[in-house]
Coordinates of C-alpha atoms in Angstrom, one line a residue:
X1042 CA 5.4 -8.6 -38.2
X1043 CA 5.5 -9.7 -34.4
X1044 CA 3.2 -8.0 -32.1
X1045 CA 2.0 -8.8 -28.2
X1046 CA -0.9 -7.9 -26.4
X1047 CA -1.1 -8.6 -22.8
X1048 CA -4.0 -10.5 -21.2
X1049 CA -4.2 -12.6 -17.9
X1050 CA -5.4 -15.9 -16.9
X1051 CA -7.1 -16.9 -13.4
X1052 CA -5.4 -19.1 -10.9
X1053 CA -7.6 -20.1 -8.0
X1054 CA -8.5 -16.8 -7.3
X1055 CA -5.3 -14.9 -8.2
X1056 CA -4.4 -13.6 -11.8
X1057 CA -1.1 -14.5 -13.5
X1058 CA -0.2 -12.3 -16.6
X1059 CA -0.5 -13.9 -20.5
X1060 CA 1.3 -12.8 -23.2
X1061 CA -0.2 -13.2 -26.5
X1062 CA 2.2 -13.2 -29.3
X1063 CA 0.9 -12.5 -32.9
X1064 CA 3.5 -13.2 -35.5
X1065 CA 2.0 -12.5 -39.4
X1066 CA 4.3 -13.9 -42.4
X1067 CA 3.2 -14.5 -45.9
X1068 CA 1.1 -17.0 -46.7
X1069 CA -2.8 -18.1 -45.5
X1070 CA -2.6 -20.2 -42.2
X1071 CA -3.8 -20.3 -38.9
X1072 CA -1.8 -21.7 -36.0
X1073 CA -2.4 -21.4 -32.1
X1074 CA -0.2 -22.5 -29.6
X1075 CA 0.8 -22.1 -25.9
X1076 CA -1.9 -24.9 -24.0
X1077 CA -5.2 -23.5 -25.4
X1078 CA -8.6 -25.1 -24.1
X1079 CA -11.5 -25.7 -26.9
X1080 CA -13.0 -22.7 -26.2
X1081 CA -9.8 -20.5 -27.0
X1082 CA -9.4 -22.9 -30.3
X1083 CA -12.7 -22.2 -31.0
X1084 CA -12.1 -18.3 -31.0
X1085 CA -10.4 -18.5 -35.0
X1086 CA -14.3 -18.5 -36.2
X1087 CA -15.9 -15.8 -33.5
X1088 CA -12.7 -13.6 -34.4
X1089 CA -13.1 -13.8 -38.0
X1090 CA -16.9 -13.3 -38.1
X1091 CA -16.2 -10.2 -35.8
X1092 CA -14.2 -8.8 -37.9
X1093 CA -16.1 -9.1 -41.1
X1094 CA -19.4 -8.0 -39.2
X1095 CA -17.0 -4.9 -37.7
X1096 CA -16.6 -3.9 -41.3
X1097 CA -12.9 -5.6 -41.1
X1098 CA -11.2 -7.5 -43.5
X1099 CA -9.6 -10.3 -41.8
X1100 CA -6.2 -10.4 -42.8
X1101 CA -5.2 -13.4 -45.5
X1102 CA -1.7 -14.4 -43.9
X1103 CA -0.3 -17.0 -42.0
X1104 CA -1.0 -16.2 -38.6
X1105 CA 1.0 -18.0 -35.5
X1106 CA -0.2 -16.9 -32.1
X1107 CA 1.6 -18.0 -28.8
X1108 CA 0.1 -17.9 -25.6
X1109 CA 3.2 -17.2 -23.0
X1110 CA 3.8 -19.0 -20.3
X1111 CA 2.9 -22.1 -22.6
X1112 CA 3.0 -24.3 -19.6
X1113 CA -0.1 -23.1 -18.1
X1114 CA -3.7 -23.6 -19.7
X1115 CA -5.6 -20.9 -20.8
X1116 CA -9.3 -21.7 -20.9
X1117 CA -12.3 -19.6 -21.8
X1118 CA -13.1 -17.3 -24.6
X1119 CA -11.9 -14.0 -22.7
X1120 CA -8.5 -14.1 -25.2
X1121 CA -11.0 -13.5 -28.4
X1122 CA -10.8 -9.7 -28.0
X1123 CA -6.2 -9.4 -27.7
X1124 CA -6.0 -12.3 -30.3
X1125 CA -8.2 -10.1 -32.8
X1126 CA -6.3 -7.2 -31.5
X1127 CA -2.8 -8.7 -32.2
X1128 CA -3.5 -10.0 -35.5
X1129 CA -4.7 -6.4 -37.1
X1130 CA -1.7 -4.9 -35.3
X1131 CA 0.6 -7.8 -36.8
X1132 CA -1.2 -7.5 -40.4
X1133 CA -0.1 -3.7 -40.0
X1134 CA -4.0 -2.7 -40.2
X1135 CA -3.4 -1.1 -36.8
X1136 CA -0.4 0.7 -35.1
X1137 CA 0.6 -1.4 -32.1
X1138 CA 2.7 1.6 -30.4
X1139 CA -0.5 1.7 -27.7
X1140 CA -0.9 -1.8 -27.2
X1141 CA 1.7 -2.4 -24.3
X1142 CA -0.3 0.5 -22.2
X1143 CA -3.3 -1.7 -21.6
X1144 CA -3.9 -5.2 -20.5
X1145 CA -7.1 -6.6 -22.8
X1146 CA -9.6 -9.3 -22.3
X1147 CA -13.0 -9.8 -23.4
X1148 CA -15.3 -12.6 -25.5
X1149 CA -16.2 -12.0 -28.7
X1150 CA -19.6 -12.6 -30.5
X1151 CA -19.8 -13.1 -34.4
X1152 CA -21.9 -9.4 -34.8
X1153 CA -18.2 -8.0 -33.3
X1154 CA -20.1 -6.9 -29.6
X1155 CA -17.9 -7.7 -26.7
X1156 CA -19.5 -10.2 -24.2
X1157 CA -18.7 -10.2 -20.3
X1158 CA -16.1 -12.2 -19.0
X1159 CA -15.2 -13.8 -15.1
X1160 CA -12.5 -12.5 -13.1
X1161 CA -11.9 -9.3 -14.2
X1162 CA -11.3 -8.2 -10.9
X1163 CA -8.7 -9.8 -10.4
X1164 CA -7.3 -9.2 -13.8
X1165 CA -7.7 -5.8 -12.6
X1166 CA -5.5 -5.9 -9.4
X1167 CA -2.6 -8.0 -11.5
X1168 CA -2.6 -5.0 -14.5
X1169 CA -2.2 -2.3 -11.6
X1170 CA 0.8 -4.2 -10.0
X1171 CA 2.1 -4.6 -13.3
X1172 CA 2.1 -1.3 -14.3
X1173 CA -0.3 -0.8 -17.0
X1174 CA -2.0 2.5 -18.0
X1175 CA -5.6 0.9 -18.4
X1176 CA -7.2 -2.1 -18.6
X1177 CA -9.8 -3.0 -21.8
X1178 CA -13.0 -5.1 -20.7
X1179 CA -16.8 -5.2 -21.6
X1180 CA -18.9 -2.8 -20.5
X1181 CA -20.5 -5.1 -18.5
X1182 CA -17.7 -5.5 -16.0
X1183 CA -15.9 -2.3 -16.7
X1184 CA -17.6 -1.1 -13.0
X1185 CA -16.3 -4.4 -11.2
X1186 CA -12.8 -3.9 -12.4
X1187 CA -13.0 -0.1 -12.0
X1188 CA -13.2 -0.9 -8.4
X1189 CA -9.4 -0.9 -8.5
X1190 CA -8.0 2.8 -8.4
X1191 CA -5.2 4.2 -10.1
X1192 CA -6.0 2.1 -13.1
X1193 CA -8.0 3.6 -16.0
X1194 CA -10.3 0.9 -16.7
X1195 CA -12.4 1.1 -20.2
X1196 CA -15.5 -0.4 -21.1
X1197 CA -16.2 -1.2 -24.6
X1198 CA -19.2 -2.5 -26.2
X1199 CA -17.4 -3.6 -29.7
X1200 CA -14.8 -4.7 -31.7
X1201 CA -15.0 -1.8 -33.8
X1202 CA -15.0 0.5 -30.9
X1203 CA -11.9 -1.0 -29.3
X1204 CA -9.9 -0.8 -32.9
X1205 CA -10.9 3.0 -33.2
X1206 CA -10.1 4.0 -29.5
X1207 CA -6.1 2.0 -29.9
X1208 CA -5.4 3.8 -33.7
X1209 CA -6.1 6.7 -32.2
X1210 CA -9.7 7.4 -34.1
X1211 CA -12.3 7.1 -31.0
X1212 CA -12.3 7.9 -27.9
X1213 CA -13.5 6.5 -24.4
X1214 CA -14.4 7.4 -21.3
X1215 CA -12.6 5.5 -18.4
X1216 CA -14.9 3.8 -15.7
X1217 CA -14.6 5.9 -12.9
X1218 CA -16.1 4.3 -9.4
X1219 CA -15.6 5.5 -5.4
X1220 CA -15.2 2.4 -3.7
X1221 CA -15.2 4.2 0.0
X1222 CA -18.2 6.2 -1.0
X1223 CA -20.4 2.8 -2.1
X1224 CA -18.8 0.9 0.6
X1225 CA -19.9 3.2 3.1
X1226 CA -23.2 3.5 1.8
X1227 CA -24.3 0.4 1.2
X1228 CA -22.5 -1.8 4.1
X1229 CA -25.7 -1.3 6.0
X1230 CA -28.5 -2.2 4.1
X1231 CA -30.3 -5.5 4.5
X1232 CA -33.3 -6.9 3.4
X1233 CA -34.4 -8.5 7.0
X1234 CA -34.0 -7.2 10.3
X1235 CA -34.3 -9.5 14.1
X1236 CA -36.6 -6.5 14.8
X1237 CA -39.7 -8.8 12.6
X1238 CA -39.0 -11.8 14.5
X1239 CA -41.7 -12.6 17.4
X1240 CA -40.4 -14.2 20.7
X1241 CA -37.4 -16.7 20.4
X1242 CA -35.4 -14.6 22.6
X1243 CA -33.2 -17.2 23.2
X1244 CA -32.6 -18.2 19.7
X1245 CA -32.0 -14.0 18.8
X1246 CA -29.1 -14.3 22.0
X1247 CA -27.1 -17.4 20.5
X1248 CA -27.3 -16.2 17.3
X1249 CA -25.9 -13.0 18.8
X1250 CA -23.0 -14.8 20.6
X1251 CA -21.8 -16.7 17.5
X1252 CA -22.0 -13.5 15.3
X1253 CA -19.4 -12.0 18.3
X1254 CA -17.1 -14.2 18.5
X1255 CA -17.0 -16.1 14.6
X1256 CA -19.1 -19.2 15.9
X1257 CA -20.6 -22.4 14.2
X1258 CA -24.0 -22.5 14.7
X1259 CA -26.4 -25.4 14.8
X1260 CA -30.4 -24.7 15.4
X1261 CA -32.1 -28.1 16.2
X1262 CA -36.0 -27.3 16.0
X1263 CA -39.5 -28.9 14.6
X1264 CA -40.9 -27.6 11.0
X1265 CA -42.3 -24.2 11.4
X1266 CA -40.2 -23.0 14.4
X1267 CA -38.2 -20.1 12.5
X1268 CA -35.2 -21.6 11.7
X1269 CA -34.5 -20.4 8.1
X1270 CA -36.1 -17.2 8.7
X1271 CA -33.9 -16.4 11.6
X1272 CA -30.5 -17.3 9.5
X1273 CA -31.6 -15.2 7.0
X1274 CA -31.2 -12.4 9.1
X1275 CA -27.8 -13.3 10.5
X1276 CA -26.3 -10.5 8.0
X1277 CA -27.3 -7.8 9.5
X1278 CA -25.9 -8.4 12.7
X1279 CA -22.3 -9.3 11.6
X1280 CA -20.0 -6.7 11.6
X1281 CA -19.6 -4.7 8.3
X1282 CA -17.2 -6.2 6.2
X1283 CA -13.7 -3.9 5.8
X1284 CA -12.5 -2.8 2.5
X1285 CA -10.1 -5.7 1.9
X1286 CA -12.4 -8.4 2.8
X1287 CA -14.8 -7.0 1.1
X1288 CA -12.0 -7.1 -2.5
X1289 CA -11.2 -10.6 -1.3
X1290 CA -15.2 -11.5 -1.3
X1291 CA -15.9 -9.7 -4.3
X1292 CA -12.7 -11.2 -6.3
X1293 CA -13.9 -14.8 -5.0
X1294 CA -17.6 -14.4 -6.9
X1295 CA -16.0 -12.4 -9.5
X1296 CA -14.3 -15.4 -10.7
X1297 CA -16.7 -17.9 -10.5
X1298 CA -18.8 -15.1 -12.6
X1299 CA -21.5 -15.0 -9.6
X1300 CA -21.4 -11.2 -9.9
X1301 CA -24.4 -10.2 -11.4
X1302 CA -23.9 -7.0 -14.4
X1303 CA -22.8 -4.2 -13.3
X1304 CA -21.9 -4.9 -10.1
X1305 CA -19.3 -3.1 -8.3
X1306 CA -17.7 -4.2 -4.8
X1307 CA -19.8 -6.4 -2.8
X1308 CA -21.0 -4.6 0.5
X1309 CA -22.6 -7.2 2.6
X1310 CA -21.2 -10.6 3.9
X1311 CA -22.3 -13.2 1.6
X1312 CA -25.3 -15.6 2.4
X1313 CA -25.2 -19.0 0.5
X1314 CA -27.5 -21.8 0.9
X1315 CA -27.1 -25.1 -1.1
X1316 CA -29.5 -27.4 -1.2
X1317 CA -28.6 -30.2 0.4
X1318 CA -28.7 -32.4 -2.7
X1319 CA -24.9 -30.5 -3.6
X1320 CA -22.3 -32.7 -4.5
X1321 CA -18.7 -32.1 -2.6
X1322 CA -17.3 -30.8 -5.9
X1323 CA -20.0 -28.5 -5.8
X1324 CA -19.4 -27.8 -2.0
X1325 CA -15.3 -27.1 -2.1
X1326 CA -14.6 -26.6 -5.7
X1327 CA -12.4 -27.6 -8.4
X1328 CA -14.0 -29.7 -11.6
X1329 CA -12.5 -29.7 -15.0
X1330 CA -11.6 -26.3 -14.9
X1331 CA -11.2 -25.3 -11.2
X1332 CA -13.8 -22.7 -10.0
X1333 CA -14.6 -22.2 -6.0
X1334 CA -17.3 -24.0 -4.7
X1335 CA -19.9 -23.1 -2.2
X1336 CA -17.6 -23.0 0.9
X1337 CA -15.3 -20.6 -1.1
X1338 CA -18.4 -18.3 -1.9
X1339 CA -19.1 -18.2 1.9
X1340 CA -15.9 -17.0 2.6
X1341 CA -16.0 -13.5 5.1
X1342 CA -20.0 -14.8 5.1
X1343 CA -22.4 -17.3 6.1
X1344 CA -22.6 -20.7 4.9
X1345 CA -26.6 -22.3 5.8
X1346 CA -26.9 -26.2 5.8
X1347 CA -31.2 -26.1 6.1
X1348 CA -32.1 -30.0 6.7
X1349 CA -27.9 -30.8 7.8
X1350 CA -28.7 -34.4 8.3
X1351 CA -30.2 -34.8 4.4
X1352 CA -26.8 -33.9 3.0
X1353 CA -24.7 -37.0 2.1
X1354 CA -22.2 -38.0 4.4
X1355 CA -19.3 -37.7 2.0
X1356 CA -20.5 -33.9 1.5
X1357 CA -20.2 -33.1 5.1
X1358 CA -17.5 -34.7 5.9
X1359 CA -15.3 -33.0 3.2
X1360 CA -15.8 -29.6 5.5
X1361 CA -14.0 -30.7 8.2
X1362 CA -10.9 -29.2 7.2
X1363 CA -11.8 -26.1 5.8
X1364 CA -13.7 -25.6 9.1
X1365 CA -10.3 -26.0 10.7
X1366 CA -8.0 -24.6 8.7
X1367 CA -9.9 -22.0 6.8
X1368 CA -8.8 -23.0 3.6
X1369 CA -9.2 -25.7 1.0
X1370 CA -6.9 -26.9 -1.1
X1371 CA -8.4 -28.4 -4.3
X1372 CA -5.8 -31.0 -6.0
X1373 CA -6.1 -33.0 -8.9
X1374 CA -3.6 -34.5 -11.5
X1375 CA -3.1 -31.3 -13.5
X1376 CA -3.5 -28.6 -11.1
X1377 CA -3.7 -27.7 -7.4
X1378 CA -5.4 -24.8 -6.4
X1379 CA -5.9 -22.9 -3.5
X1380 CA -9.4 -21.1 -2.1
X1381 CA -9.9 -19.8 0.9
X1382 CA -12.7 -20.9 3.3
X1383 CA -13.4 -18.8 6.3
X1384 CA -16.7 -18.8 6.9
X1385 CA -19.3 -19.2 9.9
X1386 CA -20.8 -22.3 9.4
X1387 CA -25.1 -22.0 10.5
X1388 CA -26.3 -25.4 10.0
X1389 CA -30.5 -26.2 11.1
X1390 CA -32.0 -29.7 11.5
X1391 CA -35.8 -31.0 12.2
X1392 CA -34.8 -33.0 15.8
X1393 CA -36.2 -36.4 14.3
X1394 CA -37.4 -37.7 10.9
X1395 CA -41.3 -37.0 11.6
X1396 CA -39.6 -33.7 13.0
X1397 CA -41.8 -33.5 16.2
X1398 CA -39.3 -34.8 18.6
X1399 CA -39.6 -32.8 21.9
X1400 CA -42.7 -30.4 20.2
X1401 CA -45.0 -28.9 23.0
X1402 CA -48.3 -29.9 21.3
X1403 CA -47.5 -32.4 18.6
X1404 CA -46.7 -36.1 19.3
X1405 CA -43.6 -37.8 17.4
X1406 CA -44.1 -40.7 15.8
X1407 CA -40.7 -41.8 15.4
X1408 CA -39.9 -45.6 16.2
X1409 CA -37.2 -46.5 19.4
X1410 CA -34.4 -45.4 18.5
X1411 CA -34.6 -43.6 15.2
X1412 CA -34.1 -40.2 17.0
X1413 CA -30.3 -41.2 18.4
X1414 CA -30.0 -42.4 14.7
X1415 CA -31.0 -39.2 12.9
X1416 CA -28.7 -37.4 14.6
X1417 CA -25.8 -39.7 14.0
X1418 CA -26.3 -38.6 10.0
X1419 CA -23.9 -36.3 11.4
X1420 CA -20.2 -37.4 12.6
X1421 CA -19.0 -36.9 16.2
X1422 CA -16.0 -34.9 14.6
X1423 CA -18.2 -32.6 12.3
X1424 CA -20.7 -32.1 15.6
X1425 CA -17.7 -31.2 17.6
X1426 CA -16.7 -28.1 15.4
X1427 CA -19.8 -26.7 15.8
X1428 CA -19.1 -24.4 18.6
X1429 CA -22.7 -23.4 19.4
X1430 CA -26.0 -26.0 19.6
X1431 CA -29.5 -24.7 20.1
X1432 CA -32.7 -25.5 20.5
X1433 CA -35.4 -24.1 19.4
X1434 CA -39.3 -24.4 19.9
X1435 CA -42.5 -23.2 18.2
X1436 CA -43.3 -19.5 18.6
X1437 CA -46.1 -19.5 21.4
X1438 CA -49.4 -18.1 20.3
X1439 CA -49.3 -14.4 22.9
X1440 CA -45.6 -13.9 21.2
X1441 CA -46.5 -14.3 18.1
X1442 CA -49.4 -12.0 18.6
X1443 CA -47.9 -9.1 20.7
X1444 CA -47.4 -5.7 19.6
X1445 CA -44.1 -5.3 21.6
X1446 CA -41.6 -4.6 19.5
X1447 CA -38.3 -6.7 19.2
X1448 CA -34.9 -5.6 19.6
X1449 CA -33.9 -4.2 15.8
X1450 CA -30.5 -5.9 14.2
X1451 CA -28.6 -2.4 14.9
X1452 CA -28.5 -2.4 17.8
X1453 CA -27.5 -6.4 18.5
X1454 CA -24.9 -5.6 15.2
X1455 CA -23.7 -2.6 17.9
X1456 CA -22.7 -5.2 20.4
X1457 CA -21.0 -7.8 18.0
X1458 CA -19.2 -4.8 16.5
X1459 CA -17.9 -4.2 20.7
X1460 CA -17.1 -7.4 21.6
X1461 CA -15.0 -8.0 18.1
X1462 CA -13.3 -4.6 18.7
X1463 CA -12.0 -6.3 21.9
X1464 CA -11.1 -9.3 20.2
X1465 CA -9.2 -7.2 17.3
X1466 CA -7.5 -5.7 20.6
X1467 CA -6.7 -9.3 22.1
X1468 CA -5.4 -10.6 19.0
X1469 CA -3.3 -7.6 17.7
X1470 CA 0.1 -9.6 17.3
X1471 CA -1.4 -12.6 15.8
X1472 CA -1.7 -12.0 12.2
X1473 CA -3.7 -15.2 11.0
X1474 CA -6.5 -14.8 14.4
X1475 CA -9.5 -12.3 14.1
X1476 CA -11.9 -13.6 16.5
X1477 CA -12.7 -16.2 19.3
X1478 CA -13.8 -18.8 17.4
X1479 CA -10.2 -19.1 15.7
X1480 CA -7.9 -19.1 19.1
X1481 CA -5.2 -22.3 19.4
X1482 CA -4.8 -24.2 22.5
X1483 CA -2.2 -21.5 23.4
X1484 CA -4.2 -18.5 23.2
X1485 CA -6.9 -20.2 25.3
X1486 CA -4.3 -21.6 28.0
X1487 CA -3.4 -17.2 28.0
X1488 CA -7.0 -16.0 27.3
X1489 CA -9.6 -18.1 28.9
X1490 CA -8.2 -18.9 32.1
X1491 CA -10.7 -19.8 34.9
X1492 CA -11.1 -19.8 38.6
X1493 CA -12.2 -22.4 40.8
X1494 CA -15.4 -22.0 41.3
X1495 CA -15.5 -21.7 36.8
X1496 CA -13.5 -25.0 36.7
X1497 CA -15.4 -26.9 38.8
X1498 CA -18.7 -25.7 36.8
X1499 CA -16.9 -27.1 33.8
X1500 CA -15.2 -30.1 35.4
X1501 CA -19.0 -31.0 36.4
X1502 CA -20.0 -30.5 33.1
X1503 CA -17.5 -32.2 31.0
X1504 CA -17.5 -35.6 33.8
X1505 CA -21.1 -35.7 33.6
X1506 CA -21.6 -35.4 29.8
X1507 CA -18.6 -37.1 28.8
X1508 CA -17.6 -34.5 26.3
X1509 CA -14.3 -35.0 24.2
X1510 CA -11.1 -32.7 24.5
X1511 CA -12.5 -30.5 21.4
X1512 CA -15.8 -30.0 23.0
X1513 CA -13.8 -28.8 25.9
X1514 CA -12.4 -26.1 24.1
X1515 CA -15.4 -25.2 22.0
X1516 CA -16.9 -24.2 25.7
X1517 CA -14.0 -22.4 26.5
X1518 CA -14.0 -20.1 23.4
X1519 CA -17.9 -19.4 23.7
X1520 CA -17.2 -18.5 27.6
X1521 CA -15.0 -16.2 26.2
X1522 CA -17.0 -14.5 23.6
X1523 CA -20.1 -14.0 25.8
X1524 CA -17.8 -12.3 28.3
X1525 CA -16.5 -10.0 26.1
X1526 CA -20.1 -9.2 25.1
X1527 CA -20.6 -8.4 29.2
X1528 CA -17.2 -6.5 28.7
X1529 CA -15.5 -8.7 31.7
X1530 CA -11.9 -9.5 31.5
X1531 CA -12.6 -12.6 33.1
X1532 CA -14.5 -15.7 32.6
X1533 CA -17.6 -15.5 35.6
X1534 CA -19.4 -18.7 36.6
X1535 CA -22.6 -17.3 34.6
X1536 CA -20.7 -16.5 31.7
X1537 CA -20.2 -20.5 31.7
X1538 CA -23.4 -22.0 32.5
X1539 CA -24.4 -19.6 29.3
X1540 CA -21.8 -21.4 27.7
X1541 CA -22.4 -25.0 28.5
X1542 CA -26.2 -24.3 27.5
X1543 CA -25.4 -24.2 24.2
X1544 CA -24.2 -27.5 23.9
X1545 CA -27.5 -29.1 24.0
X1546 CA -26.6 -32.1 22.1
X1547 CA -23.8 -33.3 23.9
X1548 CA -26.7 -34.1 27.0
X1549 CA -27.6 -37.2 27.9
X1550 CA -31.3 -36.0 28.1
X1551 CA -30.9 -34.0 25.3
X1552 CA -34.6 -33.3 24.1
X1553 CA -36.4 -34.0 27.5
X1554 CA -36.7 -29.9 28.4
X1555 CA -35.3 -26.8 27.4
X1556 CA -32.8 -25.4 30.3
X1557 CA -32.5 -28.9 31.8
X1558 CA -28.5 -28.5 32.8
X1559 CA -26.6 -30.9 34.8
X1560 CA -25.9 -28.8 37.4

């Protein structure tokens, strides 16, 4: 007898459909075909042993079992639970007139429980397009695909339990889960707040610009100054994620199984921060079978470089394009994949190797020289896509001990939210532009036009500090931003000496005092 269950595979972070094919003839063999990995192979013994442990005889026949499209590898063990299903069906120990209702996926252990799987979110999204009553998973991820309405979604904690529920014994309950309800009430929780941060107002104000406008970020500072604690609470003042970047974020982690159990739809733009000992594998994706690296986990979120210049060159320079483009294509001989990439890159560095370049108490000890060559750990190229370069100083000892209260995240997160409402305004037409940070040449020649007495503040600037063509821009767009935080149409001259600040490495005297401008 020839029966098919339906299951999917992932595909960068997209979910293509598998058909699994379950002929049984007389006879006692096994065969599997259709581009299995080892760990699908290896599913013949977990099946079995599930079975037997299940209190079902596994059927003595000769078994074929074809994995459609054959010309695309399936990997994992998420196929255990429809290849055990389509051979009782096949051995006629089951009635298979249910089977084409539901999509099924799940790993199999050997005492017949049902183990959590990765992607099932997405797997989720392809079995609503494609018509399916309901989808079978684990319990464990029946709330992550659940997240996905009209689509009955069922949870199920065996073998035995599956079998029962698809002859028509058992019964279970779909996973039933309001996505606005938990998006609404969770979008504004956060474990840190700006409000516990003493002094470094002009730190809070940059980090405040770049969140408005979807800048790079780069906090140049001694040990001790604040500068991991302050990215940690960039989250809370980044506007709320909407509901279909917060499907795209959650599908991301959902298939690199970062998810943890139970987990629904992911409320809060995501915070990742390798260790700069990441290899670029690691930092773009891919390997032996292609999952989405760190970049791709950032995406909609934050990516934090602490100690930038201690990452290897090859791993920086490998974000150049993804920085660019938003995206990152990951090809190798078998495959090509794509992730997307758009995140705000926050990157923090100690402003020498004894990192007391430029401290207000502490002598550096630093030879000639090795300051200029710290810095050059990072390219010219890489330096110039990071719209926004700060730096930042020790707390002083009366800030650190006042009882003034500092301004909370809600209410800076109230003036990003603003100035990107006016951005969302600006770039209506443009389908592939949501904020400054991401305008063309073009939309700057139409959106950040100047007047004289603007130009010749950044003619000044750029002659004086010899900046390149992209620095030029990167001014431009930050002008921009931090004039749609002051709600002004146009560019003002103070809107760009705000600007030009925060390009305190392009200086010549970069390091000698804080507010030291050329002009």
């Amino acid at each position: 007898m020839l029966v098919k269950t339906f299951g999917a595979a992932v595909q960068g972070i997209d979910a293509i459909r598998v058909t699994i094919e379950v002929a049984a003839t007389q006879g006692i063999a096994y065969h599997l075909v259709g581009l299995p990995d080892a760990a699908v192979k290896e599913g013949y013994q977990r099946v079995m042993s599930a079975m037997r442990q299940s209190g079902i005889d596994f059927p003595r026949r000769h078994i074929v079992i074809n994995l459609a499209p054959a010309d695309v590898r399936k990997e994992g063990a998420a196929y255990d639970l429809p290849i055990a299903i389509g051979i009782l069906a096949a051995s006629e120990k089951l009635q298979p007139e249910r089977l084409s209702r539901y999509m099924i996926m799940g790993e199999l252990s050997l005492d017949g429980s049902i183990l959590p799987i990765r992607g099932a979110l997405p797997m989720s999204i392809l079995a609503r397009q494609l018509g399916f009553e309901g989808m079978i998973v684990p319990k464990a991820n029946a709330t992550e695909a659940a997240v996905v309405n009209r689509l009955k979604v069922y949870g199920a904690e065996t073998l035995r339990e599956v079998v029962e529920f698809l002859s028509g014994e058992g019964t279970m309950e779909p996973t039933v889960v309001d996505t606005r309800a938990e998006f609404a009430a969770e979008s504004t929780n956060f474990d840190f707040d700006f409000s516990e941060v003493k002094g470094q107002e002009n730190v809070k104000r940059a980090f405040e610009v770049a969140c408005a406008g979807g800048h790079n970020i780069l906090l140049v500072g001694p040990p001790g100054s604040g500068k991991s604690m302050m990215a940690k609470r960039l989250p809370s003042v980044l506007p709320p994620l909407s509901l279909s970047e917060a499907l795209e974020t959650t599908k991301i982690h959902s298939v690199a199984g970062k998810l943890p159990r139970g987990s629904r739809l992911m409320t809060r733009r995501p915070f990742r921060s390798p260790h700069h000992t990441i290899s670029p594998v690691a930092l773009v994706g891919g390997g032996t079978n292609p999952m989405p690296g760190e970049i791709s986990l950032a995406h909609n979120g934050i990516l934090f470089l602490d100690e930038f210049p201690e990452f290897s060159r090859t791993v920086l320079e490998v974000m150049r394009q993804p920085l660019e483009d938003r995206t990152i294509t990951v090809s190798r001989a078998k495959y090509s994949v794509d992730y997307p990439a758009g995140f705000m890159l926050v990157a923090s560095m100690n402003p020498c190797p004894c990192g007391y370049y430029n401290h207000p108490t502490k002598a550096c000890e630093c030879p000639p020289g090795a300051v200029r060559k710290y810095l050059n750990r990072i390219s010219g190229p890489l330096l110039d896509r990071i719209d926004i370069q700060v730096e930042i100083l020790p707390v002083a000892f009366d800030d650190m001990t006042s009882e003034q209260t500092s301004e909370t995240s809600e209410a800076i997160r109230r003036r990003v939210i603003a100035a990107r409402a006016i951005q969302q305004q600006r770039f209506a037409s443009e389908p592939h532009i949501h904020c400054n940070a991401q305008m063309n040449s073009r939309l700057l020649r139409e959106h950040a036009r100047l007047d004289d007495e603007t130009m010749a503040i950044l003619r000044d600037v750029m002659t004086r500090l010899d900046m390149s063509a992209r620095a030029y821009d990167r001014i431009l767009k930050v002008a921009r931003t931090i004039a749609d935080l002051d709600n002004s149409h146009e560019i003002r001259p103070h809107h760009m000496r705000e600007a030009v600040s925060y390009r305190n490495l392009d200086r010549s005297s970069w390091g000698a005092s804080a507010g030291s401008l050329p002009f």
